[in-house]
Amino acid sequence: MGHEIKKYKMLIGGEFVNAASGKTREICDPGNGKVVAIVPESSKADIDAAVSQARAAFDHGPWRQTSALDRGKLLFKIADGIRARAAKLAELEVLSCGKPLAEAEYDIADAANCFEFYAGMATKIHGETMQVPANSLSFVVREPIGVCGQIVPWNFPMLMTSWKLAPALAAGNTCVLKPSELTPLTALDLAEIIVEAGIPAGVVNIVTGPGPGCGDVLSAHPQVDKIAFTGGTNTGRQVMAAATGNLKKVSLELGGKNPNIVFADADFEAAVDGALFGAFANQGEVCSAGSRLLVDRKIHKKFVEAMLKKIPNIKLGHGLEEGVKMGPLVSRQHLEKVEGYVAAGISEGAKLVCGGKRPSDAALAKGNFLEPTIFDDVTPAMKIAREEIFGPVLSVIPFDTEEEAIQIANDTEYGLAAGVWSTNINRALRVVRELRCGITWINTYHPTFNEMPWGGYKQSGSGRELGLYGIEAYLEVKQVNINLDEAPIAWY
Ligand code: TXE
């Protein structure tokens, strides 16, 4: 584990700079509390500077005149740059957000793929011609929206940064991106890759700082045309409210309390595996985590026992350690919040069948570790069945009928993702049709494809990222109508 403490600068207008105030923030390894890097701590002045650079780059810079083919080529170069530095980026991701190295490596590879996906799409942004009355030739062109503010969370720092920057750039926008104040390192490394790739100055600005005083300024900024946010539902509400000043376009990817539904006819082993992976991948710090496990009462006891047998395989430890399957939570504050939910589960009468506490291993005492936790016999009204915990806490809820499973699954203010496990494809598809959410999996959990739209119903957000839908979110639509008549309309 390298402990070189790098002092980072952020990217504004093509230059690597400190915060105008000179303030900095220490980034700590959630696995042991050690300082791993120092980054600028921005405030309004820095956001203003970044927005004005992005504005100038959009309004007067070369970016809008850069052909789609050339924009695509630059994005391919960014993908290459990510791959060339993949090992370092993965390590930085572990050191700031805590996830196991294998998961970080997967994220970095996927981030490169995302840039490549949108690199290819830059040249496939099409207009349309419409059948209107014969005296007009009418067509639609798609154009970039302008300056995009982009706010990224701490659970998938590099991946969420890529999901935001790649489509925005492919579409010809300019960007001011703010990573989470807890995990800004890979975004700052990406800034170097972006400059090396030859993206013109001001097109991408990466500003590090907190939500209040920085993220909120970006969301409210009158010179920003669109804000894209991934984070908690309450923060998303604030972002949306802040965006009303100039009625900027808003896309939100927020929380979830996702049902993973196991029917008695499911492939038992695969479902046990999928239930654990759905709940505990990335320490459960995943918006789409299958944190509510709905199990057919006919197999419920056997299913919980089978999960418990596998819990010892989830080795807790520092993400850079060999064989570790679950890392620490992102911060001490977040660990305490998750522990609060464990206490709530116990006091509401759910049955704690494993975990619920910090590991006894003294070597882990300085990290924000929590053992993988399962509550059985949870009822849909309990807090641990209703609120997003965002940690390694699984709530098991038994059900008796397909109708009841659907009713419990949809009984939430969220609508992000859901899983269905059944060997009866008719049943699986019937249930999926009834689920009020944007992402569904049958006989699997969590695979995410750059080609497929990501986002939620209800209070899980608005708009979609990834795929063709993801680029639409960064495009305006303009209609052009050409009069084919020679004579004036002679209305007056
Ligand atoms: O996230 P925030 P927090 C959920 C999860 C978690 C809860 C709170 O349940 O427990 O949110 O986590 C920036 N205006 N998710 O507080 O605040 C902030 O700097 C503009 C789900 O850490 O949403 C960071 O860059 N921006 C989620 C980003 O918002 C603001 C991922 C996310 O932070 C801001 C993370 C403001 N007023 C948490 N306040 C997911 N959907 O995957 C903060 N920010």
PDB file of C-alpha atoms in Angstrom, residues 15-16 110 174 183 186-187 223 243 257 265 370 379 423 473 486:
ATOM      1  CA  GLU A  15      -5.200  24.863 -15.921  1.00  0.00           C
ATOM      2  CA  PHE A  16      -4.529  22.849 -12.796  1.00  0.00           C
ATOM      3  CA  ASP A 110     -16.385  -0.173 -17.171  1.00  0.00           C
ATOM      4  CA  THR A 174     -19.143  21.724 -21.909  1.00  0.00           C
ATOM      5  CA  THR A 183     -13.837  10.649  -3.048  1.00  0.00           C
ATOM      6  CA  THR A 186     -10.060   9.432  -9.538  1.00  0.00           C
ATOM      7  CA  ALA A 187     -11.905  12.413 -11.043  1.00  0.00           C
ATOM      8  CA  GLN A 223     -25.123  30.357 -16.345  1.00  0.00           C
ATOM      9  CA  ALA A 243     -32.382  24.546 -10.464  1.00  0.00           C
ATOM     10  CA  LYS A 257     -35.052   0.441  -1.535  1.00  0.00           C
ATOM     11  CA  ASP A 265     -39.441 -22.376  -7.951  1.00  0.00           C
ATOM     12  CA  LEU A 370     -19.456  -3.218   9.689  1.00  0.00           C
ATOM     13  CA  THR A 379     -42.295  -6.533   8.144  1.00  0.00           C
ATOM     14  CA  THR A 423     -37.605 -20.790 -13.292  1.00  0.00           C
ATOM     15  CA  ALA A 473     -30.488  13.833 -21.787  1.00  0.00           C
ATOM     16  CA  GLU A 486     -43.404  30.784 -53.466  1.00  0.00           C
TER      17      GLU A 486
END
